[in-house]
Coordinates of C-alpha atoms and ligand atoms in Angstrom, one line a residue:
X1 CA -8.4 11.6 -11.9
X2 CA -5.0 9.8 -10.7
X3 CA -5.1 8.8 -7.7
X4 CA -1.3 9.1 -5.8
X5 CA 1.7 9.1 -7.8
X6 CA 1.5 5.9 -10.1
X7 CA 4.0 5.1 -13.0
X8 CA 0.9 5.9 -15.6
X9 CA 2.5 4.1 -18.5
X10 CA 2.4 0.6 -17.1
X11 CA -1.8 1.4 -17.1
X12 CA -1.6 1.1 -20.6
X13 CA -2.8 -2.2 -22.5
X14 CA -3.9 -3.9 -19.4
X15 CA -7.1 -5.7 -18.5
X16 CA -8.1 -3.0 -16.2
X17 CA -11.7 -3.3 -14.2
X18 CA -13.4 -1.1 -11.3
X19 CA -14.2 -1.8 -7.5
X20 CA -15.1 0.6 -4.7
X21 CA -18.1 1.3 -2.7
X22 CA -21.4 2.7 -3.5
X23 CA -23.9 4.1 -1.6
X24 CA -27.6 4.2 -2.1
X25 CA -31.2 4.5 -0.3
X26 CA -32.4 1.4 0.9
X27 CA -36.1 0.5 1.8
X28 CA -36.3 2.0 4.7
X29 CA -35.0 5.3 3.4
X30 CA -31.9 5.0 4.9
X31 CA -28.2 5.6 3.1
X32 CA -26.8 2.4 3.3
X33 CA -23.4 1.4 1.3
X34 CA -22.1 -2.0 -0.3
X35 CA -18.8 -2.7 -1.8
X36 CA -18.7 -3.5 -5.6
X37 CA -15.8 -5.3 -7.8
X38 CA -16.7 -5.5 -11.4
X39 CA -14.3 -8.6 -11.2
X40 CA -13.8 -8.8 -15.0
X41 CA -12.0 -7.0 -17.5
X42 CA -14.0 -3.7 -18.1
X43 CA -11.9 -0.9 -19.1
X44 CA -8.9 -0.6 -20.9
X45 CA -6.1 2.5 -22.0
X46 CA -4.9 1.1 -25.5
X47 CA -1.6 2.5 -26.6
X48 CA -1.1 4.5 -29.7
X49 CA 0.2 1.8 -32.5
X50 CA 4.1 2.6 -32.8
X51 CA 3.3 3.5 -36.7
X52 CA 1.4 6.8 -34.9
X53 CA 4.0 7.5 -32.3
X54 CA 7.4 6.3 -33.7
X55 CA 9.6 8.1 -30.5
X56 CA 7.7 6.1 -28.0
X57 CA 10.8 4.3 -27.5
X58 CA 13.2 6.8 -27.4
X59 CA 11.3 9.4 -25.6
X60 CA 9.1 7.3 -23.5
X61 CA 5.6 7.1 -22.8
X62 CA 4.4 10.2 -21.8
X63 CA 0.3 10.6 -21.2
X64 CA -0.9 14.3 -20.8
X65 CA -3.6 13.2 -17.7
X66 CA -6.5 15.1 -18.8
X67 CA -6.3 14.5 -22.6
X68 CA -4.8 11.0 -22.9
X69 CA -5.8 9.1 -19.6
X70 CA -9.8 8.7 -20.4
X71 CA -10.4 4.3 -20.2
X72 CA -12.3 2.9 -22.8
X73 CA -15.2 1.0 -21.5
X74 CA -17.9 0.7 -24.6
X75 CA -18.8 2.2 -28.0
X76 CA -22.3 3.4 -27.3
X77 CA -25.2 3.7 -29.6
X78 CA -26.2 7.3 -30.5
X79 CA -29.2 6.8 -28.3
X80 CA -27.7 5.5 -25.0
X81 CA -26.5 8.6 -22.5
X82 CA -23.1 7.4 -21.1
X83 CA -24.1 8.1 -17.4
X84 CA -26.9 5.8 -17.9
X85 CA -25.3 3.2 -19.7
X86 CA -22.6 3.1 -16.4
X87 CA -25.7 3.7 -14.2
X88 CA -26.7 0.3 -15.5
X89 CA -23.8 -1.2 -15.2
X90 CA -23.4 -0.6 -11.6
X91 CA -27.0 -1.8 -11.3
X92 CA -25.7 -5.0 -12.9
X93 CA -23.0 -5.5 -10.7
X94 CA -24.6 -4.3 -7.2
X95 CA -28.1 -5.5 -7.3
X96 CA -29.0 -2.0 -6.3
X97 CA -31.5 -0.2 -8.2
X98 CA -29.9 2.3 -10.6
X99 CA -32.3 5.2 -9.4
X100 CA -31.3 4.2 -5.6
X101 CA -27.4 5.1 -6.4
X102 CA -26.4 7.9 -5.0
X103 CA -22.7 8.1 -4.8
X104 CA -19.7 6.0 -5.2
X105 CA -16.0 5.7 -4.5
X106 CA -14.8 3.7 -7.6
X107 CA -10.5 2.9 -8.8
X108 CA -9.3 1.0 -11.5
X109 CA -7.2 -1.7 -10.8
X110 CA -5.8 -5.0 -12.6
X111 CA -7.7 -8.1 -12.8
X112 CA -4.3 -10.1 -13.4
X113 CA -4.0 -12.3 -10.6
X114 CA -0.2 -12.5 -8.7
X115 CA 2.0 -14.9 -10.1
X116 CA 5.8 -16.2 -8.4
X117 CA 8.8 -15.7 -11.2
X118 CA 12.3 -16.4 -11.7
X119 CA 14.8 -19.0 -12.0
X120 CA 13.4 -20.7 -8.4
X121 CA 10.7 -18.9 -8.6
X122 CA 12.0 -16.5 -6.0
X123 CA 10.0 -13.6 -6.7
X124 CA 6.3 -12.7 -6.6
X125 CA 4.9 -9.7 -8.9
X126 CA 1.1 -8.3 -8.3
X127 CA -0.2 -5.1 -8.2
X128 CA -0.3 -3.0 -4.9
X129 CA 2.5 -5.0 -3.1
X130 CA 3.2 -1.1 -1.6
X131 CA 1.7 -1.6 0.5
X132 CA -0.6 -4.5 0.7
X133 CA 2.2 -6.8 1.4
X134 CA 3.9 -5.5 4.5
X135 CA -0.2 -5.3 5.6
X136 CA -0.5 -8.9 4.9
X137 CA 2.9 -9.6 6.5
X138 CA 2.0 -7.6 9.8
X139 CA -1.5 -9.5 9.9
X140 CA 0.0 -12.7 9.5
X141 CA 2.1 -11.8 12.5
X142 CA -0.7 -10.8 14.4
X143 CA -3.0 -13.6 14.2
X144 CA -0.4 -16.0 15.0
X145 CA -2.0 -17.9 18.2
X146 CA 1.2 -17.7 20.6
X147 CA 1.2 -13.6 19.5
X148 CA -2.6 -13.4 20.6
X149 CA -2.1 -15.2 23.7
X150 CA 0.6 -12.5 24.6
X151 CA -0.8 -10.4 27.4
X152 CA 0.6 -7.0 26.4
X153 CA -2.0 -4.5 23.9
X154 CA -1.0 -5.3 20.2
X155 CA -2.1 -2.9 17.5
X156 CA -2.0 -3.3 13.4
X157 CA -3.0 0.0 11.9
X158 CA -3.9 0.3 8.4
X159 CA -4.4 3.4 6.9
X160 CA -6.2 4.4 4.2
X161 CA -4.4 7.5 1.8
X162 CA -1.0 7.0 2.5
X163 CA 0.0 7.8 -1.1
X164 CA -1.9 11.6 -0.8
X165 CA -0.5 12.7 2.0
X166 CA -2.5 10.6 4.8
X167 CA -4.6 14.0 5.7
X168 CA -7.9 12.7 5.9
X169 CA -10.6 11.1 8.8
X170 CA -9.1 7.7 7.8
X171 CA -5.5 8.4 7.0
X172 CA -2.6 8.3 9.5
X173 CA -3.0 12.1 9.9
X174 CA -6.4 11.8 11.1
X175 CA -7.4 11.1 15.1
X176 CA -8.4 7.4 14.1
X177 CA -5.4 5.6 15.8
X178 CA -5.2 8.3 18.8
X179 CA -8.9 7.6 19.2
X180 CA -8.9 3.8 19.2
X181 CA -5.7 3.9 21.9
X182 CA -7.3 6.3 24.0
X183 CA -11.0 4.3 24.1
X184 CA -8.9 0.8 24.9
X185 CA -7.2 3.1 27.7
X186 CA -10.7 3.9 29.0
X187 CA -11.9 0.3 28.8
X188 CA -8.8 -0.6 31.0
X189 CA -10.1 2.1 33.8
X190 CA -6.3 3.7 32.8
X191 CA -6.7 7.5 33.8
X192 CA -4.4 10.1 31.6
X193 CA -1.2 9.5 33.5
X194 CA -1.6 5.6 32.8
X195 CA -2.0 6.4 29.2
X196 CA 0.7 8.4 28.6
X197 CA 2.9 6.4 30.3
X198 CA 1.5 3.3 28.0
X199 CA 2.3 5.3 24.8
X200 CA 6.1 6.2 26.5
X201 CA 6.6 2.5 26.9
X202 CA 5.1 1.9 23.0
X203 CA 7.0 0.9 20.0
X204 CA 6.0 1.4 16.6
X205 CA 6.8 -0.9 13.3
X206 CA 6.0 1.5 10.3
X207 CA 6.2 -0.9 7.7
X208 CA 5.7 0.1 3.9
X209 CA 8.0 -1.6 1.0
X210 CA 11.7 -0.3 0.1
X211 CA 13.7 0.2 -3.1
X212 CA 15.8 -2.7 -4.3
X213 CA 18.7 -2.4 -6.3
X214 CA 17.6 -2.8 -10.3
X215 CA 21.1 -3.8 -11.8
X216 CA 20.1 -2.2 -15.2
X217 CA 19.8 1.4 -13.4
X218 CA 23.1 1.5 -11.6
X219 CA 23.0 5.7 -11.2
X220 CA 19.5 5.7 -9.2
X221 CA 20.9 4.1 -6.3
X222 CA 23.5 5.5 -3.7
X223 CA 26.4 3.0 -4.2
X224 CA 26.5 2.3 -0.7
X225 CA 23.1 1.5 0.2
X226 CA 21.9 -0.7 -2.3
X227 CA 19.4 -3.4 -1.2
X228 CA 19.1 -7.0 -2.8
X229 CA 16.0 -8.8 -3.0
X230 CA 15.6 -12.0 -0.7
X231 CA 18.4 -10.6 1.6
X232 CA 16.2 -9.3 4.2
X233 CA 13.9 -6.5 5.8
X234 CA 15.2 -3.2 5.2
X235 CA 15.9 -0.3 7.5
X236 CA 15.0 3.0 6.0
X237 CA 16.7 6.3 6.9
X238 CA 16.4 9.5 6.3
X239 CA 18.5 12.7 8.0
X240 CA 15.4 14.8 7.7
X241 CA 13.2 12.1 9.4
X242 CA 10.8 11.6 5.7
X243 CA 11.3 8.1 7.7
X244 CA 10.8 8.0 11.3
X245 CA 14.2 5.6 12.1
X246 CA 16.4 7.0 14.4
X247 CA 19.7 5.1 16.3
X248 CA 17.7 3.6 18.9
X249 CA 14.9 2.4 17.1
X250 CA 17.3 1.2 14.7
X251 CA 18.9 -0.9 16.8
X252 CA 16.0 -2.8 18.7
X253 CA 14.9 -3.4 14.9
X254 CA 18.3 -5.2 14.6
X255 CA 18.1 -6.9 17.7
X256 CA 14.4 -8.3 16.7
X257 CA 16.0 -9.6 13.6
X258 CA 19.0 -10.8 14.9
X259 CA 16.8 -12.9 17.9
X260 CA 14.5 -13.8 14.8
X261 CA 17.3 -15.1 12.8
X262 CA 16.4 -12.7 9.9
X263 CA 18.8 -11.1 7.6
X264 CA 18.3 -6.9 7.4
X265 CA 19.9 -4.3 4.9
X266 CA 20.2 -0.5 5.5
X267 CA 18.9 1.8 3.0
X268 CA 18.9 5.8 2.4
X269 CA 18.0 7.0 -0.8
X270 CA 20.3 9.1 -3.4
X271 CA 21.5 12.5 -1.4
X272 CA 20.3 14.4 -5.0
X273 CA 17.3 12.7 -4.9
X274 CA 13.7 13.5 -3.1
X275 CA 12.9 10.1 -1.4
X276 CA 9.0 9.1 -0.2
X277 CA 7.5 9.5 3.2
X278 CA 5.5 6.8 5.2
X279 CA 3.1 7.0 7.9
X280 CA 5.9 6.4 9.9
X281 CA 7.1 10.4 10.9
X282 CA 3.3 11.5 11.3
X283 CA 1.8 8.7 13.3
X284 CA 5.1 8.9 15.5
X285 CA 4.7 12.4 15.8
X286 CA 1.1 12.2 16.7
X287 CA 1.8 9.6 19.9
X288 CA 4.7 10.1 20.8
X289 CA 5.8 6.6 20.1
X290 CA 9.4 5.7 19.3
X291 CA 9.3 4.3 16.0
X292 CA 11.3 2.5 12.8
X293 CA 10.7 2.7 9.2
X294 CA 11.4 -0.7 7.5
X295 CA 10.1 -2.3 4.6
X296 CA 10.8 -5.0 2.0
X297 CA 12.4 -4.6 -1.2
X298 CA 10.3 -4.0 -4.4
X299 CA 11.0 -3.5 -7.8
X300 CA 9.0 -0.5 -9.9
X301 CA 7.2 0.9 -6.7
X302 CA 3.9 2.5 -7.9
X303 CA 4.2 0.2 -11.4
X304 CA 0.5 -1.5 -12.1
X305 CA 2.9 -4.8 -12.0
X306 CA 5.3 -4.5 -9.2
X307 CA 7.8 -7.3 -7.8
X308 CA 9.6 -8.4 -4.7
X309 CA 11.2 -11.4 -3.1
X310 CA 9.4 -14.4 -1.7
X311 CA 12.3 -15.2 1.1
X312 CA 11.6 -11.2 2.2
X313 CA 8.4 -11.6 3.3
X314 CA 8.9 -14.7 5.2
X315 CA 11.4 -13.1 6.7
X316 CA 8.8 -10.1 7.7
X317 CA 6.4 -12.1 9.4
X318 CA 9.2 -13.9 11.4
X319 CA 10.5 -10.7 12.9
X320 CA 6.9 -9.0 13.5
X321 CA 6.4 -11.9 15.2
X322 CA 9.2 -11.0 17.1
X323 CA 8.3 -7.6 17.7
X324 CA 4.8 -8.7 18.7
X325 CA 6.3 -10.7 21.8
X326 CA 7.1 -14.2 20.5
X327 CA 9.5 -15.6 19.3
X328 CA 9.5 -17.9 16.1
X329 CA 9.4 -21.4 16.3
Ligands
ZN1 ZN1 3.8 4.1 -2.2

Protein backbone atom coordinates (compact mmCIF):
# COMPACT_ATOMS: atom_id res chain seq x y z
CA UNK A 1 0.00 0.00 0.00
CA UNK A 2 1.04 3.61 -0.48
CA UNK A 3 1.49 5.64 2.72
CA UNK A 4 0.52 9.31 2.50
CA UNK A 5 0.97 11.24 -0.72
CA UNK A 6 4.37 10.52 -2.30
CA UNK A 7 5.40 11.46 -5.85
CA UNK A 8 5.33 7.80 -6.75
CA UNK A 9 7.29 8.09 -10.00
CA UNK A 10 10.37 9.20 -8.02
CA UNK A 11 10.50 5.79 -6.32
CA UNK A 12 11.42 4.03 -9.57
CA UNK A 13 15.00 2.84 -10.17
CA UNK A 14 16.09 3.68 -6.62
CA UNK A 15 18.12 1.50 -4.22
CA UNK A 16 15.26 0.86 -1.83
CA UNK A 17 15.36 -0.93 1.50
CA UNK A 18 12.98 -1.75 4.35
CA UNK A 19 12.89 -0.54 7.93
CA UNK A 20 10.43 -0.53 10.80
CA UNK A 21 9.41 -2.67 13.76
CA UNK A 22 8.72 -6.32 14.31
CA UNK A 23 6.86 -7.86 17.23
CA UNK A 24 7.67 -11.35 18.48
CA UNK A 25 7.31 -13.74 21.43
CA UNK A 26 10.32 -13.84 23.72
CA UNK A 27 11.53 -16.76 25.88
CA UNK A 28 9.12 -15.81 28.70
CA UNK A 29 6.19 -15.82 26.27
CA UNK A 30 5.88 -12.02 26.44
CA UNK A 31 5.32 -9.92 23.32
CA UNK A 32 8.24 -7.63 22.61
CA UNK A 33 9.10 -5.29 19.76
CA UNK A 34 12.34 -4.59 18.03
CA UNK A 35 13.39 -1.98 15.49
CA UNK A 36 14.87 -3.40 12.35
CA UNK A 37 16.50 -1.93 9.26
CA UNK A 38 17.87 -3.95 6.37
CA UNK A 39 20.36 -1.16 5.67
CA UNK A 40 21.19 -2.29 2.14
CA UNK A 41 19.51 -2.10 -1.25
CA UNK A 42 16.90 -4.82 -1.02
CA UNK A 43 14.01 -3.83 -3.27
CA UNK A 44 13.54 -2.03 -6.57
CA UNK A 45 10.83 -0.70 -8.83
CA UNK A 46 12.42 -0.86 -12.30
CA UNK A 47 10.97 1.44 -14.91
CA UNK A 48 9.59 0.02 -18.08
CA UNK A 49 12.15 0.59 -20.85
CA UNK A 50 11.50 3.52 -23.14
CA UNK A 51 10.92 0.99 -25.94
CA UNK A 52 7.75 -0.24 -24.21
CA UNK A 53 6.65 3.18 -22.94
CA UNK A 54 7.37 5.66 -25.72
CA UNK A 55 4.89 8.22 -24.40
CA UNK A 56 6.46 8.50 -20.93
CA UNK A 57 8.25 11.82 -21.53
CA UNK A 58 5.16 13.50 -22.96
CA UNK A 59 2.51 12.03 -20.70
CA UNK A 60 4.47 11.57 -17.48
CA UNK A 61 5.13 8.39 -15.56
CA UNK A 62 1.85 7.01 -14.27
CA UNK A 63 1.91 3.92 -12.08
CA UNK A 64 -1.19 1.95 -11.19
CA UNK A 65 -1.06 1.52 -7.43
CA UNK A 66 -2.42 -2.01 -7.39
CA UNK A 67 -0.84 -3.49 -10.50
CA UNK A 68 2.37 -1.60 -11.12
CA UNK A 69 3.80 -0.82 -7.69
CA UNK A 70 4.76 -4.23 -6.26
CA UNK A 71 8.51 -4.05 -5.63
CA UNK A 72 10.93 -6.70 -6.82
CA UNK A 73 12.76 -8.55 -4.06
CA UNK A 74 14.07 -11.73 -5.64
CA UNK A 75 13.50 -14.45 -8.20
CA UNK A 76 12.45 -17.47 -6.17
CA UNK A 77 13.09 -21.10 -6.91
CA UNK A 78 9.85 -23.00 -7.65
CA UNK A 79 9.76 -24.82 -4.31
CA UNK A 80 10.27 -21.66 -2.20
CA UNK A 81 7.17 -19.91 -0.82
CA UNK A 82 7.34 -16.09 -0.82
CA UNK A 83 6.15 -15.76 2.78
CA UNK A 84 8.70 -18.28 4.03
CA UNK A 85 11.45 -16.53 2.10
CA UNK A 86 10.50 -13.15 3.58
CA UNK A 87 10.32 -14.58 7.11
CA UNK A 88 13.80 -16.00 6.60
CA UNK A 89 15.07 -12.54 5.58
CA UNK A 90 13.51 -10.97 8.68
CA UNK A 91 15.12 -13.64 10.83
CA UNK A 92 18.55 -12.94 9.32
CA UNK A 93 18.20 -9.23 9.85
CA UNK A 94 16.62 -9.17 13.31
CA UNK A 95 18.28 -12.22 14.84
CA UNK A 96 14.83 -13.33 15.91
CA UNK A 97 13.54 -16.82 15.03
CA UNK A 98 11.14 -16.63 12.10
CA UNK A 99 8.51 -18.73 13.89
CA UNK A 100 8.47 -16.30 16.85
CA UNK A 101 7.75 -13.24 14.67
CA UNK A 102 4.07 -12.35 15.01
CA UNK A 103 3.71 -9.07 13.09
CA UNK A 104 5.58 -6.15 11.58
CA UNK A 105 5.30 -2.55 10.42
CA UNK A 106 7.83 -2.14 7.64
CA UNK A 107 8.16 0.75 5.22
CA UNK A 108 10.28 1.28 2.14
CA UNK A 109 13.06 3.86 2.26
CA UNK A 110 15.87 5.07 0.01
CA UNK A 111 19.35 3.90 1.00
CA UNK A 112 21.11 6.79 -0.78
CA UNK A 113 22.80 9.13 1.69
CA UNK A 114 22.07 12.84 1.79
CA UNK A 115 24.27 15.20 -0.26
CA UNK A 116 25.14 18.88 -0.44
CA UNK A 117 24.81 20.33 -3.92
CA UNK A 118 24.93 23.63 -5.84
CA UNK A 119 27.75 25.92 -6.95
CA UNK A 120 28.54 26.79 -3.34
CA UNK A 121 27.08 23.62 -1.85
CA UNK A 122 24.27 25.83 -0.64
CA UNK A 123 21.56 23.18 -1.00
CA UNK A 124 21.14 19.73 0.48
CA UNK A 125 19.17 16.78 -0.82
CA UNK A 126 17.80 13.79 1.03
CA UNK A 127 14.60 11.86 1.46
CA UNK A 128 11.97 12.80 4.06
CA UNK A 129 13.28 16.32 4.68
CA UNK A 130 9.54 16.96 4.98
CA UNK A 131 9.46 16.87 7.91
CA UNK A 132 12.56 15.45 9.54
CA UNK A 133 14.38 18.74 8.82
CA UNK A 134 12.09 20.71 11.14
CA UNK A 135 12.31 17.95 13.78
CA UNK A 136 16.11 18.17 13.65
CA UNK A 137 16.06 21.98 13.88
CA UNK A 138 13.71 21.94 16.87
CA UNK A 139 15.72 19.31 18.72
CA UNK A 140 19.00 21.15 18.02
CA UNK A 141 17.46 24.30 19.48
CA UNK A 142 16.07 22.51 22.53
CA UNK A 143 19.31 20.68 23.35
CA UNK A 144 21.31 23.91 23.55
CA UNK A 145 22.77 24.08 27.09
CA UNK A 146 21.55 27.61 27.73
CA UNK A 147 18.04 26.69 26.54
CA UNK A 148 17.93 23.64 28.80
CA UNK A 149 18.83 25.80 31.81
CA UNK A 150 15.84 28.07 31.23
CA UNK A 151 13.23 27.88 33.97
CA UNK A 152 10.32 27.41 31.55
CA UNK A 153 8.67 24.16 30.58
CA UNK A 154 9.86 23.61 27.01
CA UNK A 155 8.32 20.92 24.85
CA UNK A 156 9.31 19.53 21.48
CA UNK A 157 6.60 17.22 20.18
CA UNK A 158 7.29 14.99 17.16
CA UNK A 159 4.18 13.34 15.83
CA UNK A 160 3.71 10.31 13.66
CA UNK A 161 0.98 10.13 11.00
CA UNK A 162 0.88 13.81 9.99
CA UNK A 163 0.82 12.76 6.34
CA UNK A 164 -2.33 10.69 6.78
CA UNK A 165 -4.46 13.05 8.83
CA UNK A 166 -2.95 12.68 12.35
CA UNK A 167 -5.84 10.55 13.62
CA UNK A 168 -4.12 7.86 15.67
CA UNK A 169 -3.07 7.27 19.26
CA UNK A 170 0.32 8.77 18.50
CA UNK A 171 -0.79 11.37 15.95
CA UNK A 172 -1.40 15.04 16.68
CA UNK A 173 -5.15 14.37 16.80
CA UNK A 174 -4.62 11.85 19.59
CA UNK A 175 -4.47 12.66 23.30
CA UNK A 176 -0.72 12.18 23.73
CA UNK A 177 0.44 15.80 23.97
CA UNK A 178 -2.51 16.90 26.12
CA UNK A 179 -1.88 13.95 28.43
CA UNK A 180 1.83 14.71 28.76
CA UNK A 181 1.23 18.40 29.49
CA UNK A 182 -1.42 17.52 32.05
CA UNK A 183 0.90 15.07 33.73
CA UNK A 184 3.70 17.67 33.85
CA UNK A 185 1.23 20.07 35.50
CA UNK A 186 0.08 17.41 37.99
CA UNK A 187 3.67 16.54 38.86
CA UNK A 188 4.19 20.25 39.63
CA UNK A 189 1.14 20.09 41.96
CA UNK A 190 -0.79 22.47 39.69
CA UNK A 191 -4.56 22.47 39.93
CA UNK A 192 -6.94 22.71 36.97
CA UNK A 193 -6.95 26.50 37.06
CA UNK A 194 -3.14 26.59 37.01
CA UNK A 195 -3.13 24.22 34.02
CA UNK A 196 -5.65 26.37 32.13
CA UNK A 197 -3.53 29.45 32.80
CA UNK A 198 -0.41 27.63 31.65
CA UNK A 199 -2.05 26.73 28.34
CA UNK A 200 -3.36 30.26 27.90
CA UNK A 201 0.17 31.62 28.31
CA UNK A 202 1.76 29.02 26.04
CA UNK A 203 2.73 29.32 22.42
CA UNK A 204 3.36 26.71 19.77
CA UNK A 205 5.49 26.87 16.65
CA UNK A 206 4.15 24.29 14.22
CA UNK A 207 7.16 23.67 11.99
CA UNK A 208 6.76 21.79 8.74
CA UNK A 209 8.30 22.56 5.34
CA UNK A 210 7.20 25.19 2.79
CA UNK A 211 7.18 25.17 -1.02
CA UNK A 212 10.21 26.97 -2.45
CA UNK A 213 9.78 28.73 -5.78
CA UNK A 214 10.95 26.54 -8.67
CA UNK A 215 11.63 28.90 -11.58
CA UNK A 216 10.81 26.27 -14.23
CA UNK A 217 7.21 26.19 -13.00
CA UNK A 218 6.22 29.84 -12.42
CA UNK A 219 2.51 29.15 -12.84
CA UNK A 220 2.43 26.80 -9.85
CA UNK A 221 2.91 29.70 -7.42
CA UNK A 222 1.11 32.84 -6.35
CA UNK A 223 3.29 35.52 -8.00
CA UNK A 224 3.20 37.71 -4.88
CA UNK A 225 4.10 34.95 -2.44
CA UNK A 226 7.16 33.25 -3.87
CA UNK A 227 9.62 32.01 -1.29
CA UNK A 228 13.27 31.63 -2.13
CA UNK A 229 15.81 29.08 -0.95
CA UNK A 230 18.23 30.38 1.70
CA UNK A 231 16.23 33.55 2.34
CA UNK A 232 14.98 32.37 5.70
CA UNK A 233 12.12 30.53 7.42
CA UNK A 234 8.68 30.92 5.89
CA UNK A 235 5.54 31.98 7.73
CA UNK A 236 2.63 30.08 6.16
CA UNK A 237 -0.74 31.79 5.98
CA UNK A 238 -4.09 30.40 4.87
CA UNK A 239 -7.41 32.21 5.23
CA UNK A 240 -9.24 28.93 5.86
CA UNK A 241 -6.84 27.95 8.66
CA UNK A 242 -5.21 25.02 6.94
CA UNK A 243 -2.28 26.69 8.68
CA UNK A 244 -2.70 27.89 12.27
CA UNK A 245 -1.08 31.32 11.67
CA UNK A 246 -3.05 34.45 12.57
CA UNK A 247 -1.86 38.05 12.78
CA UNK A 248 -0.86 37.99 16.46
CA UNK A 249 1.11 34.75 16.27
CA UNK A 250 2.66 35.93 13.01
CA UNK A 251 3.78 39.19 14.62
CA UNK A 252 5.36 37.27 17.49
CA UNK A 253 7.32 35.01 15.14
CA UNK A 254 8.48 38.01 13.07
CA UNK A 255 9.67 39.64 16.28
CA UNK A 256 11.65 36.52 17.30
CA UNK A 257 13.25 36.41 13.82
CA UNK A 258 14.26 40.04 14.10
CA UNK A 259 15.69 39.55 17.58
CA UNK A 260 17.64 36.54 16.36
CA UNK A 261 18.93 38.33 13.26
CA UNK A 262 17.15 35.82 11.01
CA UNK A 263 15.46 36.79 7.70
CA UNK A 264 11.94 35.50 7.15
CA UNK A 265 9.49 35.12 4.25
CA UNK A 266 5.74 34.75 3.92
CA UNK A 267 3.85 32.20 1.88
CA UNK A 268 0.32 31.69 0.68
CA UNK A 269 -0.64 28.91 -1.69
CA UNK A 270 -2.25 29.80 -5.03
CA UNK A 271 -5.91 30.59 -4.35
CA UNK A 272 -7.07 28.10 -6.98
CA UNK A 273 -5.04 25.16 -5.62
CA UNK A 274 -5.75 23.17 -2.47
CA UNK A 275 -2.93 23.63 0.02
CA UNK A 276 -1.82 20.94 2.43
CA UNK A 277 -2.33 21.23 6.16
CA UNK A 278 -0.13 20.58 9.17
CA UNK A 279 -0.50 19.56 12.78
CA UNK A 280 -0.73 23.28 13.64
CA UNK A 281 -4.50 23.76 13.41
CA UNK A 282 -5.21 20.36 15.03
CA UNK A 283 -2.91 20.79 18.02
CA UNK A 284 -3.75 24.43 18.51
CA UNK A 285 -7.48 23.58 18.53
CA UNK A 286 -7.09 20.64 20.92
CA UNK A 287 -5.03 22.59 23.44
CA UNK A 288 -6.30 26.12 22.94
CA UNK A 289 -2.72 27.29 22.46
CA UNK A 290 -1.88 30.16 20.11
CA UNK A 291 0.17 28.90 17.19
CA UNK A 292 2.04 29.89 14.05
CA UNK A 293 2.79 27.65 11.08
CA UNK A 294 6.28 28.05 9.70
CA UNK A 295 8.74 25.99 7.71
CA UNK A 296 11.81 26.17 5.57
CA UNK A 297 11.65 26.35 1.76
CA UNK A 298 11.74 22.93 0.12
CA UNK A 299 11.80 21.70 -3.47
CA UNK A 300 10.03 18.54 -4.58
CA UNK A 301 7.98 17.94 -1.44
CA UNK A 302 7.15 14.21 -1.18
CA UNK A 303 9.66 13.22 -3.84
CA UNK A 304 11.99 10.47 -2.66
CA UNK A 305 14.76 13.09 -3.01
CA UNK A 306 13.78 16.51 -1.68
CA UNK A 307 16.04 19.59 -1.53
CA UNK A 308 16.35 22.50 0.89
CA UNK A 309 18.73 25.37 1.68
CA UNK A 310 21.69 25.00 4.03
CA UNK A 311 21.41 28.55 5.40
CA UNK A 312 17.70 28.18 6.09
CA UNK A 313 18.32 25.23 8.40
CA UNK A 314 20.72 27.29 10.53
CA UNK A 315 18.25 30.19 10.53
CA UNK A 316 15.46 27.93 11.77
CA UNK A 317 17.59 26.63 14.64
CA UNK A 318 18.48 30.22 15.61
CA UNK A 319 14.92 31.49 15.70
CA UNK A 320 13.77 28.40 17.61
CA UNK A 321 16.46 29.00 20.21
CA UNK A 322 15.12 32.51 20.52
CA UNK A 323 11.62 31.14 20.89
CA UNK A 324 12.76 28.78 23.63
CA UNK A 325 13.91 31.83 25.52
CA UNK A 326 17.58 32.19 24.77
CA UNK A 327 18.96 34.76 22.36
CA UNK A 328 21.49 33.15 20.03
CA UNK A 329 25.13 34.09 20.48
ZN1 LIG B 1 4.37 16.41 3.91
